[in-house]
PDB file of C-alpha atoms in Angstrom:
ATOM      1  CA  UNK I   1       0.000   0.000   0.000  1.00 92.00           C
ATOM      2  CA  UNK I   2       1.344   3.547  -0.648  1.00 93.00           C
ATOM      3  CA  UNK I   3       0.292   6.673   1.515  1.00 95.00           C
ATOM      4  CA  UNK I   4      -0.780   9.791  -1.121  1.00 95.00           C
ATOM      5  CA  UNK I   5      -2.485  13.141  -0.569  1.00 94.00           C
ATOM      6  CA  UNK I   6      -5.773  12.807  -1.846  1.00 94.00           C
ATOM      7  CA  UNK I   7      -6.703  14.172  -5.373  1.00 95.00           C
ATOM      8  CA  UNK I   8     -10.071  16.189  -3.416  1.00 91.00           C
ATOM      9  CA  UNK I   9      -7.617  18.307  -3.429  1.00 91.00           C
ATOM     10  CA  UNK I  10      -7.012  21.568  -5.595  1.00 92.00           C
ATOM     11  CA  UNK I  11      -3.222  21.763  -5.035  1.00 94.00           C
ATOM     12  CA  UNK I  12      -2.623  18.072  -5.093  1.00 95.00           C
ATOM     13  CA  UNK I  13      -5.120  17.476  -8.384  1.00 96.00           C
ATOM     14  CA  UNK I  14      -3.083  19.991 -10.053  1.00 96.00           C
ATOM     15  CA  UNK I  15       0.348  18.610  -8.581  1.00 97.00           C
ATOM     16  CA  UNK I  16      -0.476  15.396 -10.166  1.00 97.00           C
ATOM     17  CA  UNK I  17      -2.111  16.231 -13.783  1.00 97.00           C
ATOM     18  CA  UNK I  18       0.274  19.235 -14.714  1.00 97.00           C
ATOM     19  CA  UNK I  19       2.893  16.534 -15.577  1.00 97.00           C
ATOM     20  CA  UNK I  20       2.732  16.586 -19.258  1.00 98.00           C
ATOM     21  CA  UNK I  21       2.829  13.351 -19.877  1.00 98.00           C
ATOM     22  CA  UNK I  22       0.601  12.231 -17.161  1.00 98.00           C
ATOM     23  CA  UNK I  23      -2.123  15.040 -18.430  1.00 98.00           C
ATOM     24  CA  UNK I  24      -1.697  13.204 -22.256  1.00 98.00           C
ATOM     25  CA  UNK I  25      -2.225   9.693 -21.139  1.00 97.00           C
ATOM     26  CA  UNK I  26      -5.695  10.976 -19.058  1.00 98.00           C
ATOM     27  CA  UNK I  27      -6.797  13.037 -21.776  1.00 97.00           C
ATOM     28  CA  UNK I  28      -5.782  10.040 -24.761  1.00 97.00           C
ATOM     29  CA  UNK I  29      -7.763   7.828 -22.633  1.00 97.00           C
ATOM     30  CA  UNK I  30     -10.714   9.773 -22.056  1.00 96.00           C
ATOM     31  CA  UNK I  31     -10.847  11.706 -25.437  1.00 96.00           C
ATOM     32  CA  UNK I  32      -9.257   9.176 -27.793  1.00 96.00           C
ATOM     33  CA  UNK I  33      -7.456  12.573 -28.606  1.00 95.00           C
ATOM     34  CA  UNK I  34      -3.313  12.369 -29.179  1.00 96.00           C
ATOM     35  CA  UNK I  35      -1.876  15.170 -27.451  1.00 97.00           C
ATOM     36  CA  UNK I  36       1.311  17.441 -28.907  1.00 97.00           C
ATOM     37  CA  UNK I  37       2.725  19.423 -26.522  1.00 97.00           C
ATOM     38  CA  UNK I  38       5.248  20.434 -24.037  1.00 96.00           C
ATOM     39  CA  UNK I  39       3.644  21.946 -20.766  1.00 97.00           C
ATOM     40  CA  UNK I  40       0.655  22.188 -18.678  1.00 97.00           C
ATOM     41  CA  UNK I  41      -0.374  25.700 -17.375  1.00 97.00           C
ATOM     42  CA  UNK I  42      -1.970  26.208 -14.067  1.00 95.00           C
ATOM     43  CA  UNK I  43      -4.310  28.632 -12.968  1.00 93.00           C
ATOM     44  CA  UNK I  44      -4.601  30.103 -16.371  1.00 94.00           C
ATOM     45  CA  UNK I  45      -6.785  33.374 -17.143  1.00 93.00           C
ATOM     46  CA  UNK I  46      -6.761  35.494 -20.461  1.00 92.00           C
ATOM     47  CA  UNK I  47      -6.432  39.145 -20.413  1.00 89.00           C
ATOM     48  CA  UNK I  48      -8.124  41.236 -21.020  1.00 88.00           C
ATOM     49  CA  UNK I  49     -10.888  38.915 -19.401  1.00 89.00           C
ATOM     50  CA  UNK I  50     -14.012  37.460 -21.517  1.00 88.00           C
ATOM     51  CA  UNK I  51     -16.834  39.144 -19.774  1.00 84.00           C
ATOM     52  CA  UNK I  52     -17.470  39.970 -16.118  1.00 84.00           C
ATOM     53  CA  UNK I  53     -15.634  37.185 -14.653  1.00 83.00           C
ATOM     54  CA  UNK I  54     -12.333  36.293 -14.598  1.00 86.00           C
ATOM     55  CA  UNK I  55     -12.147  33.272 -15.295  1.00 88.00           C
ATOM     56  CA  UNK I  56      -9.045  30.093 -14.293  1.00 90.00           C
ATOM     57  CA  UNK I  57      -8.706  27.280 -15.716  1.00 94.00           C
ATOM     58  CA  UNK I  58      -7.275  24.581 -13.116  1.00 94.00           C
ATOM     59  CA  UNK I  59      -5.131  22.796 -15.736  1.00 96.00           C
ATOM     60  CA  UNK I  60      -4.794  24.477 -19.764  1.00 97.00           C
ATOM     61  CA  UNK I  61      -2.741  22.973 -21.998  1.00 97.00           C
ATOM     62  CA  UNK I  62      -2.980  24.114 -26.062  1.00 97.00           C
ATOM     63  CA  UNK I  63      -2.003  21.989 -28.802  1.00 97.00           C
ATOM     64  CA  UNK I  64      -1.148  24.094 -32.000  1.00 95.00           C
ATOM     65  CA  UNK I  65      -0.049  21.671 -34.259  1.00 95.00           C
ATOM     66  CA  UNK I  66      -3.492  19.721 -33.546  1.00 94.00           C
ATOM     67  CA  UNK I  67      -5.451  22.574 -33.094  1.00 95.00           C
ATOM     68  CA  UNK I  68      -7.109  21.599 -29.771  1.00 96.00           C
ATOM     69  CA  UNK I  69      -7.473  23.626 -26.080  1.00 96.00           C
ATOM     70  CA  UNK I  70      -8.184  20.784 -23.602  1.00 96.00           C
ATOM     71  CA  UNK I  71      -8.349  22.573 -19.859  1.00 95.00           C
ATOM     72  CA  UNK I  72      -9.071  19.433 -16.844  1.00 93.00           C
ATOM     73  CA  UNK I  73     -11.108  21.127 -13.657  1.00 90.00           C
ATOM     74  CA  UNK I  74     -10.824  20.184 -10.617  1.00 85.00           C
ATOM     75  CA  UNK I  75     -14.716  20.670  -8.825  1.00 76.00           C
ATOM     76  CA  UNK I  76     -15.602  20.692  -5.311  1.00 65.00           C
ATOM     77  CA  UNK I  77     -19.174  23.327  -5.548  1.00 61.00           C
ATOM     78  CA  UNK I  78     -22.248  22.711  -5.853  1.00 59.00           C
ATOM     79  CA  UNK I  79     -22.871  24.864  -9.189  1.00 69.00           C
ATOM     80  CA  UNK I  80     -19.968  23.201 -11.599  1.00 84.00           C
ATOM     81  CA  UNK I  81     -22.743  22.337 -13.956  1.00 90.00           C
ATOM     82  CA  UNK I  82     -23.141  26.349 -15.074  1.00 89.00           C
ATOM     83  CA  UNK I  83     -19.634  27.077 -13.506  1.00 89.00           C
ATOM     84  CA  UNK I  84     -17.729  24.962 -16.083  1.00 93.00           C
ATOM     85  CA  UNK I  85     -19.522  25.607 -19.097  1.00 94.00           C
ATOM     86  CA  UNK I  86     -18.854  29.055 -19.051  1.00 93.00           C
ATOM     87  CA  UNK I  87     -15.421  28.226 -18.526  1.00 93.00           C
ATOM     88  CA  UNK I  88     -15.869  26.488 -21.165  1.00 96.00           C
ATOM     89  CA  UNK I  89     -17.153  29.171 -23.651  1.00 95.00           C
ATOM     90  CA  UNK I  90     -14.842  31.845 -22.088  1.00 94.00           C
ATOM     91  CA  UNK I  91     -12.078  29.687 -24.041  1.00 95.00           C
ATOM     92  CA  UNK I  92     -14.167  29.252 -26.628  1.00 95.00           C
ATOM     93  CA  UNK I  93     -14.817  33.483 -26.897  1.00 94.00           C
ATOM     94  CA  UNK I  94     -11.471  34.137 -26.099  1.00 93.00           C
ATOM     95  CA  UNK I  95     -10.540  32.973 -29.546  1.00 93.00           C
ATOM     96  CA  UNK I  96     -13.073  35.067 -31.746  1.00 89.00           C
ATOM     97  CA  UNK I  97     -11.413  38.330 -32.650  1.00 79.00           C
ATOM     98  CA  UNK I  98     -13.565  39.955 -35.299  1.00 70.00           C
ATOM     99  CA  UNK I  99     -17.220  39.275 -36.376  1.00 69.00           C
ATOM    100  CA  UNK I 100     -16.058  38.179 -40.014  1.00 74.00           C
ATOM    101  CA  UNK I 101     -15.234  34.569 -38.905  1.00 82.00           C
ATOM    102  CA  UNK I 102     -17.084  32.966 -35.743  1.00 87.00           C
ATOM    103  CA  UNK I 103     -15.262  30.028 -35.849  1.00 89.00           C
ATOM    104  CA  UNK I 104     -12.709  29.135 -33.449  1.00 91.00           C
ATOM    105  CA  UNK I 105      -9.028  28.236 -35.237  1.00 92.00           C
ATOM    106  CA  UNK I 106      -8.920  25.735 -32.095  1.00 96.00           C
ATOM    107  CA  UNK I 107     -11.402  22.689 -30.919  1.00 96.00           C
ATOM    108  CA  UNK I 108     -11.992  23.184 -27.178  1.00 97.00           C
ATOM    109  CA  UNK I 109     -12.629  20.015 -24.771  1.00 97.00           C
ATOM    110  CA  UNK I 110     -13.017  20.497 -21.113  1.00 97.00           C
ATOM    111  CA  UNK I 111     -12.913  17.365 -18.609  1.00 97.00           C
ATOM    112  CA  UNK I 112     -14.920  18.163 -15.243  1.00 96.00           C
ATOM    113  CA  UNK I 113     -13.732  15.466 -12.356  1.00 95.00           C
ATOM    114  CA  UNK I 114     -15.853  15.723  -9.764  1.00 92.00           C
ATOM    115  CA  UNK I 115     -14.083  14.375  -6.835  1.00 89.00           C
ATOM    116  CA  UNK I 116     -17.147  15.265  -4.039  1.00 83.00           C
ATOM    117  CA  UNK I 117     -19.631  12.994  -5.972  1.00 79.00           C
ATOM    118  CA  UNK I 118     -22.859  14.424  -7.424  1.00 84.00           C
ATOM    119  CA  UNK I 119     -26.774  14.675  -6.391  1.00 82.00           C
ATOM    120  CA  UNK I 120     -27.530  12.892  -9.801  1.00 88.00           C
ATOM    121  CA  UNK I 121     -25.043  10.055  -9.260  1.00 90.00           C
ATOM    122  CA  UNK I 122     -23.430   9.828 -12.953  1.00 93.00           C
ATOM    123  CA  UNK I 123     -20.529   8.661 -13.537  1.00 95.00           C
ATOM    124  CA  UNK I 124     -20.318  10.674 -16.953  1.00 96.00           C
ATOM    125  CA  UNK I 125     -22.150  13.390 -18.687  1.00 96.00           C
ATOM    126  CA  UNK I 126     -21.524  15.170 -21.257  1.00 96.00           C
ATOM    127  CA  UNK I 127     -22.356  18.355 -23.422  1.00 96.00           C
ATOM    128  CA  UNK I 128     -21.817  17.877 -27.153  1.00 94.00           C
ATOM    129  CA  UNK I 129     -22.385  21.233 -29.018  1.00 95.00           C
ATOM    130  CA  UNK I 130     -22.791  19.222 -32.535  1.00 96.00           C
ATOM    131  CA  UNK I 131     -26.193  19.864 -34.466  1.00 96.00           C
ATOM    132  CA  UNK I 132     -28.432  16.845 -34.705  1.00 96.00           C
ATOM    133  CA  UNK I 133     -31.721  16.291 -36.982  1.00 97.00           C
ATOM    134  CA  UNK I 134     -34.696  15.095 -35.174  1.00 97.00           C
ATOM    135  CA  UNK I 135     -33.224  11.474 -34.979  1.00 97.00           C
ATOM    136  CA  UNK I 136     -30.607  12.640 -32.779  1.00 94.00           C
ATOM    137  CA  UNK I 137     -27.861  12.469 -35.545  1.00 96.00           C
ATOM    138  CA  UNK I 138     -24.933  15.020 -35.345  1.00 95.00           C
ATOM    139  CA  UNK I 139     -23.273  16.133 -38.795  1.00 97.00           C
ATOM    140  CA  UNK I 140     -19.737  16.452 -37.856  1.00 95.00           C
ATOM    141  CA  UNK I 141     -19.691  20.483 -37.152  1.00 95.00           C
ATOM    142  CA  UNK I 142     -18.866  21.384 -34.291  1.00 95.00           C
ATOM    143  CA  UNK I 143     -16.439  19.408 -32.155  1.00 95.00           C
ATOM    144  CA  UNK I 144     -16.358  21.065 -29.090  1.00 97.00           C
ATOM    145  CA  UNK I 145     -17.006  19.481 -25.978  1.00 97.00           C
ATOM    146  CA  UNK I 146     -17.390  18.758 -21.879  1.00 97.00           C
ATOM    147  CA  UNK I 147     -17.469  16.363 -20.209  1.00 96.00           C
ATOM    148  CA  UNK I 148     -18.390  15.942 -16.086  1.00 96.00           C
ATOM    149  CA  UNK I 149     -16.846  12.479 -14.609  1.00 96.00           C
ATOM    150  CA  UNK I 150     -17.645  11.457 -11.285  1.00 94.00           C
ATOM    151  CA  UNK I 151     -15.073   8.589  -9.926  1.00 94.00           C
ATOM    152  CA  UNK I 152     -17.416   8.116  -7.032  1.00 93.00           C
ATOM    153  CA  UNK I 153     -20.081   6.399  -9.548  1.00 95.00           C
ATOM    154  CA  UNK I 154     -17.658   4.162 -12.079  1.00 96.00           C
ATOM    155  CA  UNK I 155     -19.784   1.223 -12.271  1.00 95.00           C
ATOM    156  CA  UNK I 156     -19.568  -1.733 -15.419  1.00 94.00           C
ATOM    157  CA  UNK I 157     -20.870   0.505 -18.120  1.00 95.00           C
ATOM    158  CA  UNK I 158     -18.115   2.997 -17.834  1.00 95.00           C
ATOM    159  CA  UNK I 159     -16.133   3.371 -20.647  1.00 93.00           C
ATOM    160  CA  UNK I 160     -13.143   0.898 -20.268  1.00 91.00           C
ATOM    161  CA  UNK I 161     -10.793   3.261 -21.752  1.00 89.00           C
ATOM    162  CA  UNK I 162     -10.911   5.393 -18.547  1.00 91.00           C
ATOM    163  CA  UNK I 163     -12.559   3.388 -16.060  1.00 95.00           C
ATOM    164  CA  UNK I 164      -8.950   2.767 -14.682  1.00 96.00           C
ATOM    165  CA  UNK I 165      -7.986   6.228 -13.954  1.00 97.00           C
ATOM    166  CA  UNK I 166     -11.400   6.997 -12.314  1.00 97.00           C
ATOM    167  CA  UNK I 167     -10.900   4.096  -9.987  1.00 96.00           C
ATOM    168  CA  UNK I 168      -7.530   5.014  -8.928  1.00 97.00           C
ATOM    169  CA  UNK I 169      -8.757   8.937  -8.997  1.00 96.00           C
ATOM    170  CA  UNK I 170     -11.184   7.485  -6.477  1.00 95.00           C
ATOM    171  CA  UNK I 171      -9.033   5.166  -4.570  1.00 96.00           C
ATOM    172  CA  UNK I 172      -6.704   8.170  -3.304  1.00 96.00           C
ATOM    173  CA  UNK I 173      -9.676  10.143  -1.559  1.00 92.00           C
ATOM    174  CA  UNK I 174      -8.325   7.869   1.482  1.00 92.00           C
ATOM    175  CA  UNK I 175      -5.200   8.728   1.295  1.00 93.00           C
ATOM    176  CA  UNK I 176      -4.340   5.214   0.814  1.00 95.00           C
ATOM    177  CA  UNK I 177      -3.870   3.437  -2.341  1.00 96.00           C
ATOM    178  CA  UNK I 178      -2.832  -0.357  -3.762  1.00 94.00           C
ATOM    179  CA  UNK I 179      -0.396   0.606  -6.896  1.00 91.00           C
ATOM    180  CA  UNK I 180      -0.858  -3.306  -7.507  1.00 93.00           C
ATOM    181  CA  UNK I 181      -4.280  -2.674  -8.909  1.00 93.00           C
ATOM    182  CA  UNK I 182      -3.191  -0.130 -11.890  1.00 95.00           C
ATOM    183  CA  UNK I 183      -1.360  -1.267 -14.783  1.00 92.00           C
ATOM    184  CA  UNK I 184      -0.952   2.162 -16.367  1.00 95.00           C
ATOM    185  CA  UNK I 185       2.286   3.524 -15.709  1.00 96.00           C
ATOM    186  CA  UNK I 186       0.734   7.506 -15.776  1.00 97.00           C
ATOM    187  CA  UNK I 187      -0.907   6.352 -13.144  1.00 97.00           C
ATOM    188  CA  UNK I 188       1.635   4.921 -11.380  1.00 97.00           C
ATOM    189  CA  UNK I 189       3.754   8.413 -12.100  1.00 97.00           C
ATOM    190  CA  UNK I 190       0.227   9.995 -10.509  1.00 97.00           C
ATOM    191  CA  UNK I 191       0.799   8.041  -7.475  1.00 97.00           C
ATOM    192  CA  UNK I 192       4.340   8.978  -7.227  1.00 97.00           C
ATOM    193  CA  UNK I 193       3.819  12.637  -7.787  1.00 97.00           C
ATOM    194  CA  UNK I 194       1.380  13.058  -4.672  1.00 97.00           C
ATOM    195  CA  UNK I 195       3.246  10.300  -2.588  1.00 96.00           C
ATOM    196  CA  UNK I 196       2.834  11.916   1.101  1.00 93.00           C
ATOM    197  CA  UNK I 197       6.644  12.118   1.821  1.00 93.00           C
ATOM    198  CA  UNK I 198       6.972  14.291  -1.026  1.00 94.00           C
ATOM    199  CA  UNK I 199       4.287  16.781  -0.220  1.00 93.00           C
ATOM    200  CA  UNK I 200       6.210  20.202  -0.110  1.00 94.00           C
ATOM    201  CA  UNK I 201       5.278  22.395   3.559  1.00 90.00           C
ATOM    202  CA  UNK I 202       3.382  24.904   0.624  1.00 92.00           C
ATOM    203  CA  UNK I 203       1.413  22.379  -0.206  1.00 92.00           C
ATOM    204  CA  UNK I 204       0.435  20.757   3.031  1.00 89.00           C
ATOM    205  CA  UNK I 205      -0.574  24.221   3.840  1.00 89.00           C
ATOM    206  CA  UNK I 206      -2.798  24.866   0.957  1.00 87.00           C
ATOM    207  CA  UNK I 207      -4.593  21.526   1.862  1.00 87.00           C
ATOM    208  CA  UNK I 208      -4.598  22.414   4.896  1.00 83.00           C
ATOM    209  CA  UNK I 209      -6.283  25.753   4.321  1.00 83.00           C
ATOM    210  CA  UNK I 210      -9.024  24.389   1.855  1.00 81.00           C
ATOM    211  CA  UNK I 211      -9.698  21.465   4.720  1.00 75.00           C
ATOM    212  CA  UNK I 212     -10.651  24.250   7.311  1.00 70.00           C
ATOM    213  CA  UNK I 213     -12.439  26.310   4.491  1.00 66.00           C
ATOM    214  CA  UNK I 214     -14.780  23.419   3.173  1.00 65.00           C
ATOM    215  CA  UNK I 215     -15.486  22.142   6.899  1.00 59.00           C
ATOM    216  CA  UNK I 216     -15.833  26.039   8.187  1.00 53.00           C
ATOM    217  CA  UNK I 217     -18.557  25.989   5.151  1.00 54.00           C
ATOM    218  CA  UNK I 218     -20.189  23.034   6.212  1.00 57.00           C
ATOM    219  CA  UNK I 219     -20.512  23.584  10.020  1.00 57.00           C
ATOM    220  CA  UNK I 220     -21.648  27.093   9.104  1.00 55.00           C
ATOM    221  CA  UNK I 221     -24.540  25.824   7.024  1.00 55.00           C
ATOM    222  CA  UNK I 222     -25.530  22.947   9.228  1.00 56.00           C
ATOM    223  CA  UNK I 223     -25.488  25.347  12.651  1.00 57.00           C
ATOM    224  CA  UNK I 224     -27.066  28.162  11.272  1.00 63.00           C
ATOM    225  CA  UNK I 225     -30.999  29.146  11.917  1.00 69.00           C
ATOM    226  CA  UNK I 226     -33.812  28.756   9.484  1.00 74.00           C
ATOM    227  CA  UNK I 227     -34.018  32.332   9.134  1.00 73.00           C
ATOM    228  CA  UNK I 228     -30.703  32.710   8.451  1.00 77.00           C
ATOM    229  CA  UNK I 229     -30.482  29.728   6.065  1.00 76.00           C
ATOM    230  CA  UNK I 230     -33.266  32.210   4.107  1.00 80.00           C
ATOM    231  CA  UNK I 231     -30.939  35.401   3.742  1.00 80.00           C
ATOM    232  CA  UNK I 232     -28.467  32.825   2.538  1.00 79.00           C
ATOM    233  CA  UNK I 233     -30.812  31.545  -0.262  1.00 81.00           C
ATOM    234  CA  UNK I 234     -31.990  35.167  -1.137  1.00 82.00           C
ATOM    235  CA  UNK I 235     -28.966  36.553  -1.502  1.00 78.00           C
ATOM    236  CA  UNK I 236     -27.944  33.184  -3.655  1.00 79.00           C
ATOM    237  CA  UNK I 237     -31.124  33.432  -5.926  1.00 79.00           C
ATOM    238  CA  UNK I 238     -30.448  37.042  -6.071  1.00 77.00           C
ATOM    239  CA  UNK I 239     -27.065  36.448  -7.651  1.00 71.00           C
ATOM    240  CA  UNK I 240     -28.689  34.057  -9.993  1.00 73.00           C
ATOM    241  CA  UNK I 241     -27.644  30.527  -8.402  1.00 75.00           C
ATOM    242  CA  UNK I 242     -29.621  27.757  -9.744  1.00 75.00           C
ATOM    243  CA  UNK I 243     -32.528  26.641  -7.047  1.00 79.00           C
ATOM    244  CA  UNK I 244     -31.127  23.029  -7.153  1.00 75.00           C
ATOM    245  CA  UNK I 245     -28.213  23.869  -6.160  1.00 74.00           C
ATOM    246  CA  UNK I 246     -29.043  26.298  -3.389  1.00 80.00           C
ATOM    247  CA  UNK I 247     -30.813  23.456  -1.949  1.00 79.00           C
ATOM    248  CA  UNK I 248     -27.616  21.438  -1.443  1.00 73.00           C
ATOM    249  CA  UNK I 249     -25.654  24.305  -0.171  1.00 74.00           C
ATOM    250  CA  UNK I 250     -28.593  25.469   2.622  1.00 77.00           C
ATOM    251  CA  UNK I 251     -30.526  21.884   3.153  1.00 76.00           C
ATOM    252  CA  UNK I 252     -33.684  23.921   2.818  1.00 81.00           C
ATOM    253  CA  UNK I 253     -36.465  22.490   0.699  1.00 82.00           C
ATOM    254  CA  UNK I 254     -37.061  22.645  -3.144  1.00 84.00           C
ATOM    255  CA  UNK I 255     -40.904  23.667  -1.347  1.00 82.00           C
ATOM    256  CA  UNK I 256     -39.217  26.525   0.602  1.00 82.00           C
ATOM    257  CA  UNK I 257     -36.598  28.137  -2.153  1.00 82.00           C
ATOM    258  CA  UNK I 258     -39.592  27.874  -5.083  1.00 83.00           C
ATOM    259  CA  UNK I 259     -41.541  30.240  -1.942  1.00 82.00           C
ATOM    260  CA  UNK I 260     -38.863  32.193  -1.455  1.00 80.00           C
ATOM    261  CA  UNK I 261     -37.860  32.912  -5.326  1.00 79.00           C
ATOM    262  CA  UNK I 262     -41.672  33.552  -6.005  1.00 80.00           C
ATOM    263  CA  UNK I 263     -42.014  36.137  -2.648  1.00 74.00           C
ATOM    264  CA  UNK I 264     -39.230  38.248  -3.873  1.00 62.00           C
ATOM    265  CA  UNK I 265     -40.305  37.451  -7.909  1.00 58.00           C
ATOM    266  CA  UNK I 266     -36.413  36.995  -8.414  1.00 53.00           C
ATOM    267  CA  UNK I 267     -34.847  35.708 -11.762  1.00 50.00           C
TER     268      UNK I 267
END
């Protein structure tokens, strides 16, 4: 058995898949897609920004020669649903610099992994931006693409291809994982990246400080009063959260934020 810091975490996800070659194997086996290039960014924004957010991409990598963006995130909210497909479109936009050609030169693919598990309990979904006829058949236009994997919910019908790194995704949320199990030597590189003896102080302290943040979150949801829990959810819908996932944040009823969206007639 060998002792790793667990992928739930930002700094250690990123610690992992920035390895170049580690990031091409994950991506060849969950896109089929053959990767050309040299380095991983981290924490990557454009400037000037696309729109009123600025957006970061956990992981970026661009591949000129193939013409393909492919940017991994690394979710722990409740709202990576909306969250990730504007990232998404931000590097989509980012690319479109006069209204003569809407095309982007580059395909974009963005790979969700959703290390907290999910209320719909999939372990894939995707969102596939090609035009279909009424028989659901695409024509091969538009290739972009993302894609939300939850490790928590691999089951027999995942896709073979990338049911192994899933599993061993999964495996390290314990801190604890059996190397004997994978075959794949990027994943074996994965599990020597994040072994625990080779956790820098930095990083012990940045998942150390996301620990107390998520569990400060948590307590601070569970302990607070019903009225509270309602300024919460006002100032949430207010700011245009979906209802869904207000729910999960406060633990108040679908019954009680459909009341409270329809008393205050917000958006």
């Amino acid at each position: 058995m060998k002792q790793v810091a667990s992928l739930r975490y930002g700094v250690i996800f990123k610690k992992a898949f920035s390895q170049p070659d580690v990031f091409k194997a994950f991506v060849k086996a969950v896109l089929g897609i053959e990767l050309d290039i040299d380095k991983v960014e981290t924490e990557k924004s454009f400037k000037p920004t696309v729109g009123y957010v600025d957006s970061r991409f956990d992981l970026f990598a661009q591949d000129d020669k193939n013409r393909i963006i492919v940017d991994i995130q690394h979710a722990q909210n409740a709202e990576h649903y909306d969250r990730f497909l504007h990232y998404h479109c931000v590097a989509l936009l980012e690319q479109i610099a006069k209204a003569k050609n809407y095309c982007p030169a580059l395909k974009v693919f963005t790979i969700v992994v959703l290390t907290s598990g999910d209320r719909y309990q999939k372990d894939v979904l995707t969102i596939d931006f090609d035009p279909k006829d009424l028989q659901g058949n695409g024509i091969n236009e538009i290739p972009h693409k993302v894609l939300y994997l939850c490790p928590k919910y691999v089951n027999d019908d995942t896709p073979k291809a990338y049911r192994e790194w899933l599993d061993a995704i999964q495996d390290t949320l314990d801190e604890e994982v059996d190397e004997s199990h994978y075959h794949d030597a990027m994943i074996q590189k994965t599990f020597t990246a994040i072994e625990k003896d080779g956790i820098t102080p930095t990083e012990r302290a940045a998942m150390f400080e996301e620990y107390n943040s998520r569990e400060f979150l948590d307590k601070t949801i569970v302990e607070t009063t019903l009225e509270t829990k309602l300024a919460i959810a006002k100032k949430m819908l207010a700011a245009g959260m979906a209802i869904e996932s207000i729910v999960q944040m406060t633990n108040l009823s679908l019954d009680d934020i459909t009341e409270l969206n329809n008393l205050y007639k917000l958006p």
